[in-house]
Amino acid sequence: MTGSDTSGGLSTNGRSALRVDAQRNLEHVLRAAREVFGELGYGAPMEDVARRARVGVGTVYRRFPSKEVLVKRIAEAETARLTEQARAALQQEDEPWAALARFLRASVDSGAGRLLPPQVLGVTAKAPAEEPRVPQQRPSPDGSAPQAGGPGEAVAGAAGGAGAGAESASVGGTDAAALLDVVGQLVARARDAGSLRADVSVSDVLLVIATAAPSLPDPEQQAVASARLLDILLDGLRPHAES
């Protein structure tokens, strides 16, 4: 045997191949989790994620020991994605309404709004008697609510206004302060310019992102529906002269 082919061991190339396979599996799992949770909510079981990724459920659990860990990873990634989109709009658009509209369109196109934890959307744990403002996540297969402490558990008061980021630095383990702060700047600029209704809050803007990206089986139909719905919602954000 050669020095690199020791009994019971792996060659350097063999170890490299395993690392490549492991990284590929991780990417497949994360991509599948984003799709499944975006379509079905964070209550979707891990088996659905494994099936979409075309790996065994044991492979998923080896990388993410609980669903809460995987949900946290996805929620953090989508929160960061939205934060970068908001910063780009703030820095690259001089006109306040154009900046806010650019952020909303980019966020809806990316589908990130469907994956924000309810806390960022300002959903409270104790819902009022009337119809909830945000569609509730699908429950777990055993009928239980989403796991406590993760993005499925709501925290009251998040994203309540333009400066909400200061009061909500952490949301279910997901650091959302940066997102709330930069969206607050977009909202404040548009409001001060008179191009946004005075009663629109950061929470309202994030709700637009969450609701204007419906999950439809046909991608082309989804794109058309999202664009149409967003146009209607954007019009609703603008101040209108009283008749």
GROMACS .gro file of C-alpha atoms in nm:
model
  243
    1MET     CA    1   0.000   0.000   0.000
    2THR     CA    2   0.110   0.357  -0.051
    3GLY     CA    3   0.145   0.601   0.235
    4SER     CA    4  -0.184   0.771   0.149
    5ASP     CA    5  -0.381   0.445   0.136
    6THR     CA    6  -0.360   0.334   0.497
    7SER     CA    7  -0.572   0.049   0.630
    8GLY     CA    8  -0.920   0.163   0.727
    9GLY     CA    9  -0.855   0.522   0.623
   10LEU     CA   10  -0.939   0.749   0.333
   11SER     CA   11  -0.700   0.901   0.085
   12THR     CA   12  -0.674   1.277   0.063
   13ASN     CA   13  -0.882   1.265  -0.252
   14GLY     CA   14  -1.139   1.050  -0.075
   15ARG     CA   15  -1.174   1.297   0.211
   16SER     CA   16  -1.203   1.582  -0.038
   17ALA     CA   17  -1.479   1.399  -0.222
   18LEU     CA   18  -1.669   1.350   0.104
   19ARG     CA   19  -1.637   1.718   0.188
   20VAL     CA   20  -1.767   1.813  -0.157
   21ASP     CA   21  -2.061   1.575  -0.120
   22ALA     CA   22  -2.139   1.709   0.227
   23GLN     CA   23  -2.131   2.068   0.104
   24ARG     CA   24  -2.351   1.978  -0.192
   25ASN     CA   25  -2.603   1.809   0.038
   26LEU     CA   26  -2.607   2.114   0.265
   27GLU     CA   27  -2.679   2.343  -0.029
   28HIS     CA   28  -2.959   2.112  -0.146
   29VAL     CA   29  -3.113   2.106   0.201
   30LEU     CA   30  -3.102   2.483   0.242
   31ARG     CA   31  -3.249   2.539  -0.104
   32ALA     CA   32  -3.523   2.285  -0.037
   33ALA     CA   33  -3.599   2.432   0.307
   34ARG     CA   34  -3.639   2.778   0.158
   35GLU     CA   35  -3.880   2.645  -0.104
   36VAL     CA   36  -4.081   2.425   0.135
   37PHE     CA   37  -4.110   2.682   0.413
   38GLY     CA   38  -4.192   2.951   0.158
   39GLU     CA   39  -4.476   2.742   0.019
   40LEU     CA   40  -4.611   2.576   0.334
   41GLY     CA   41  -4.490   2.790   0.624
   42TYR     CA   42  -4.247   2.708   0.899
   43GLY     CA   43  -4.479   2.434   1.027
   44ALA     CA   44  -4.385   2.208   0.735
   45PRO     CA   45  -4.218   1.886   0.857
   46MET     CA   46  -3.852   1.804   0.804
   47GLU     CA   47  -3.958   1.507   0.591
   48ASP     CA   48  -4.093   1.752   0.332
   49VAL     CA   49  -3.758   1.930   0.325
   50ALA     CA   50  -3.568   1.600   0.286
   51ARG     CA   51  -3.798   1.487   0.007
   52ARG     CA   52  -3.754   1.814  -0.184
   53ALA     CA   53  -3.376   1.797  -0.136
   54ARG     CA   54  -3.375   1.432  -0.248
   55VAL     CA   55  -3.183   1.319   0.056
   56GLY     CA   56  -3.275   1.105   0.353
   57VAL     CA   57  -3.426   1.281   0.653
   58GLY     CA   58  -3.127   1.156   0.854
   59THR     CA   59  -2.903   1.366   0.631
   60VAL     CA   60  -3.106   1.675   0.719
   61TYR     CA   61  -3.087   1.601   1.092
   62ARG     CA   62  -2.712   1.545   1.076
   63ARG     CA   63  -2.666   1.905   0.964
   64PHE     CA   64  -2.956   2.050   1.164
   65PRO     CA   65  -3.024   1.860   1.489
   66SER     CA   66  -3.374   2.006   1.521
   67LYS     CA   67  -3.621   2.180   1.297
   68GLU     CA   68  -3.586   2.492   1.510
   69VAL     CA   69  -3.218   2.516   1.411
   70LEU     CA   70  -3.302   2.488   1.041
   71VAL     CA   71  -3.588   2.739   1.068
   72LYS     CA   72  -3.358   2.984   1.246
   73ARG     CA   73  -3.097   2.946   0.970
   74ILE     CA   74  -3.351   3.019   0.696
   75ALA     CA   75  -3.516   3.308   0.881
   76GLU     CA   76  -3.178   3.471   0.948
   77ALA     CA   77  -3.074   3.435   0.585
   78GLU     CA   78  -3.396   3.590   0.455
   79THR     CA   79  -3.384   3.873   0.709
   80ALA     CA   80  -3.027   3.948   0.596
   81ARG     CA   81  -3.136   3.933   0.229
   82LEU     CA   82  -3.411   4.190   0.290
   83THR     CA   83  -3.173   4.411   0.487
   84GLU     CA   84  -2.929   4.424   0.196
   85GLN     CA   85  -3.212   4.500  -0.048
   86ALA     CA   86  -3.331   4.785   0.174
   87ARG     CA   87  -2.980   4.928   0.206
   88ALA     CA   88  -2.929   4.916  -0.171
   89ALA     CA   89  -3.256   5.103  -0.228
   90LEU     CA   90  -3.169   5.362   0.037
   91GLN     CA   91  -2.822   5.425  -0.104
   92GLN     CA   92  -2.897   5.415  -0.476
   93GLU     CA   93  -3.230   5.596  -0.504
   94ASP     CA   94  -3.242   5.968  -0.428
   95GLU     CA   95  -3.620   6.002  -0.455
   96PRO     CA   96  -3.784   5.868  -0.134
   97TRP     CA   97  -4.085   5.698  -0.294
   98ALA     CA   98  -3.869   5.542  -0.566
   99ALA     CA   99  -3.641   5.399  -0.295
  100LEU     CA  100  -3.929   5.248  -0.099
  101ALA     CA  101  -4.097   5.108  -0.411
  102ARG     CA  102  -3.768   4.962  -0.532
  103PHE     CA  103  -3.719   4.784  -0.201
  104LEU     CA  104  -4.070   4.644  -0.207
  105ARG     CA  105  -4.042   4.518  -0.565
  106ALA     CA  106  -3.702   4.357  -0.508
  107SER     CA  107  -3.822   4.192  -0.187
  108VAL     CA  108  -4.139   4.055  -0.342
  109ASP     CA  109  -3.947   3.925  -0.644
  110SER     CA  110  -3.704   3.740  -0.416
  111GLY     CA  111  -3.984   3.576  -0.216
  112ALA     CA  112  -3.803   3.662   0.108
  113GLY     CA  113  -4.115   3.812   0.264
  114ARG     CA  114  -4.281   3.471   0.287
  115LEU     CA  115  -3.996   3.355   0.509
  116LEU     CA  116  -3.979   3.637   0.762
  117PRO     CA  117  -4.054   3.527   1.118
  118PRO     CA  118  -4.394   3.655   1.240
  119GLN     CA  119  -4.225   3.867   1.508
  120VAL     CA  120  -4.070   4.092   1.245
  121LEU     CA  121  -4.415   4.139   1.093
  122GLY     CA  122  -4.556   4.265   1.423
  123VAL     CA  123  -4.776   3.959   1.482
  124THR     CA  124  -4.861   3.903   1.848
  125ALA     CA  125  -4.888   3.569   2.025
  126LYS     CA  126  -5.240   3.652   2.147
  127ALA     CA  127  -5.431   3.725   1.831
  128PRO     CA  128  -5.743   3.945   1.859
  129ALA     CA  129  -6.085   3.803   1.796
  130GLU     CA  130  -6.100   3.942   1.442
  131GLU     CA  131  -5.930   3.787   1.141
  132PRO     CA  132  -5.546   3.787   1.178
  133ARG     CA  133  -5.353   4.026   0.955
  134VAL     CA  134  -5.099   3.764   0.848
  135PRO     CA  135  -5.185   3.408   0.737
  136GLN     CA  136  -5.091   3.173   1.019
  137GLN     CA  137  -4.819   2.915   0.964
  138ARG     CA  138  -4.922   2.555   0.899
  139PRO     CA  139  -4.914   2.355   1.227
  140SER     CA  140  -4.682   2.062   1.283
  141PRO     CA  141  -4.803   1.716   1.173
  142ASP     CA  142  -4.902   1.629   1.530
  143GLY     CA  143  -5.126   1.934   1.543
  144SER     CA  144  -4.904   2.128   1.779
  145ALA     CA  145  -4.803   2.489   1.732
  146PRO     CA  146  -4.459   2.580   1.594
  147GLN     CA  147  -4.179   2.525   1.843
  148ALA     CA  148  -4.140   2.785   2.114
  149GLY     CA  149  -3.840   3.012   2.090
  150GLY     CA  150  -3.811   2.990   1.712
  151PRO     CA  151  -3.956   3.210   1.440
  152GLY     CA  152  -4.298   3.051   1.495
  153GLU     CA  153  -4.332   3.214   1.837
  154ALA     CA  154  -4.441   3.575   1.816
  155VAL     CA  155  -4.310   3.864   2.019
  156ALA     CA  156  -4.541   4.158   2.064
  157GLY     CA  157  -4.445   4.505   1.951
  158ALA     CA  158  -4.189   4.433   1.680
  159ALA     CA  159  -4.182   4.666   1.380
  160GLY     CA  160  -4.451   4.889   1.522
  161GLY     CA  161  -4.316   5.209   1.378
  162ALA     CA  162  -4.037   5.379   1.189
  163GLY     CA  163  -3.797   5.342   1.482
  164ALA     CA  164  -3.900   4.994   1.589
  165GLY     CA  165  -3.552   4.852   1.530
  166ALA     CA  166  -3.428   5.005   1.854
  167GLU     CA  167  -3.688   4.821   2.058
  168SER     CA  168  -3.651   4.484   1.884
  169ALA     CA  169  -3.287   4.392   1.845
  170SER     CA  170  -3.348   4.017   1.848
  171VAL     CA  171  -3.646   3.823   1.719
  172GLY     CA  172  -3.663   3.457   1.813
  173GLY     CA  173  -3.286   3.440   1.790
  174THR     CA  174  -3.288   3.626   1.460
  175ASP     CA  175  -3.119   3.965   1.473
  176ALA     CA  176  -3.372   4.189   1.298
  177ALA     CA  177  -3.260   4.527   1.431
  178ALA     CA  178  -3.073   4.617   1.114
  179LEU     CA  179  -3.370   4.534   0.892
  180LEU     CA  180  -3.616   4.730   1.104
  181ASP     CA  181  -3.380   5.026   1.119
  182VAL     CA  182  -3.312   5.058   0.747
  183VAL     CA  183  -3.677   5.000   0.651
  184GLY     CA  184  -3.762   5.261   0.911
  185GLN     CA  185  -3.536   5.505   0.727
  186LEU     CA  186  -3.708   5.428   0.397
  187VAL     CA  187  -4.049   5.479   0.556
  188ALA     CA  188  -3.951   5.802   0.732
  189ARG     CA  189  -3.803   5.953   0.414
  190ALA     CA  190  -4.109   5.872   0.206
  191ARG     CA  191  -4.344   5.996   0.477
  192ASP     CA  192  -4.153   6.323   0.523
  193ALA     CA  193  -4.159   6.377   0.146
  194GLY     CA  194  -4.537   6.342   0.147
  195SER     CA  195  -4.528   6.040  -0.083
  196LEU     CA  196  -4.635   5.787   0.181
  197ARG     CA  197  -4.950   5.786   0.391
  198ALA     CA  198  -4.884   5.929   0.737
  199ASP     CA  199  -5.032   5.625   0.911
  200VAL     CA  200  -4.813   5.366   0.736
  201SER     CA  201  -4.562   5.198   0.968
  202VAL     CA  202  -4.260   4.973   0.918
  203SER     CA  203  -4.482   4.680   1.012
  204ASP     CA  204  -4.725   4.771   0.732
  205VAL     CA  205  -4.443   4.779   0.477
  206LEU     CA  206  -4.317   4.437   0.586
  207LEU     CA  207  -4.671   4.300   0.571
  208VAL     CA  208  -4.689   4.416   0.209
  209ILE     CA  209  -4.375   4.213   0.137
  210ALA     CA  210  -4.518   3.907   0.312
  211THR     CA  211  -4.856   3.915   0.140
  212ALA     CA  212  -4.762   4.031  -0.211
  213ALA     CA  213  -4.569   3.716  -0.295
  214PRO     CA  214  -4.829   3.438  -0.313
  215SER     CA  215  -4.698   3.086  -0.361
  216LEU     CA  216  -4.854   2.947  -0.679
  217PRO     CA  217  -4.758   2.623  -0.856
  218ASP     CA  218  -4.691   2.792  -1.189
  219PRO     CA  219  -4.390   3.033  -1.174
  220GLU     CA  220  -4.519   3.252  -1.457
  221GLN     CA  221  -4.862   3.281  -1.299
  222GLN     CA  222  -4.700   3.360  -0.965
  223ALA     CA  223  -4.490   3.639  -1.117
  224VAL     CA  224  -4.792   3.798  -1.285
  225ALA     CA  225  -5.006   3.769  -0.970
  226SER     CA  226  -4.732   3.912  -0.750
  227ALA     CA  227  -4.674   4.210  -0.979
  228ARG     CA  228  -5.046   4.287  -0.999
  229LEU     CA  229  -5.101   4.253  -0.625
  230LEU     CA  230  -4.798   4.467  -0.545
  231ASP     CA  231  -4.918   4.743  -0.778
  232ILE     CA  232  -5.249   4.751  -0.590
  233LEU     CA  233  -5.078   4.753  -0.250
  234LEU     CA  234  -4.833   5.024  -0.354
  235ASP     CA  235  -5.123   5.242  -0.461
  236GLY     CA  236  -5.279   5.185  -0.120
  237LEU     CA  237  -4.964   5.317   0.049
  238ARG     CA  238  -4.977   5.649  -0.134
  239PRO     CA  239  -5.161   5.946   0.015
  240HIS     CA  240  -5.478   6.027  -0.176
  241ALA     CA  241  -5.669   6.352  -0.178
  242GLU     CA  242  -5.994   6.324   0.011
  243SER     CA  243  -6.297   6.330  -0.212
   0.00000   0.00000   0.00000
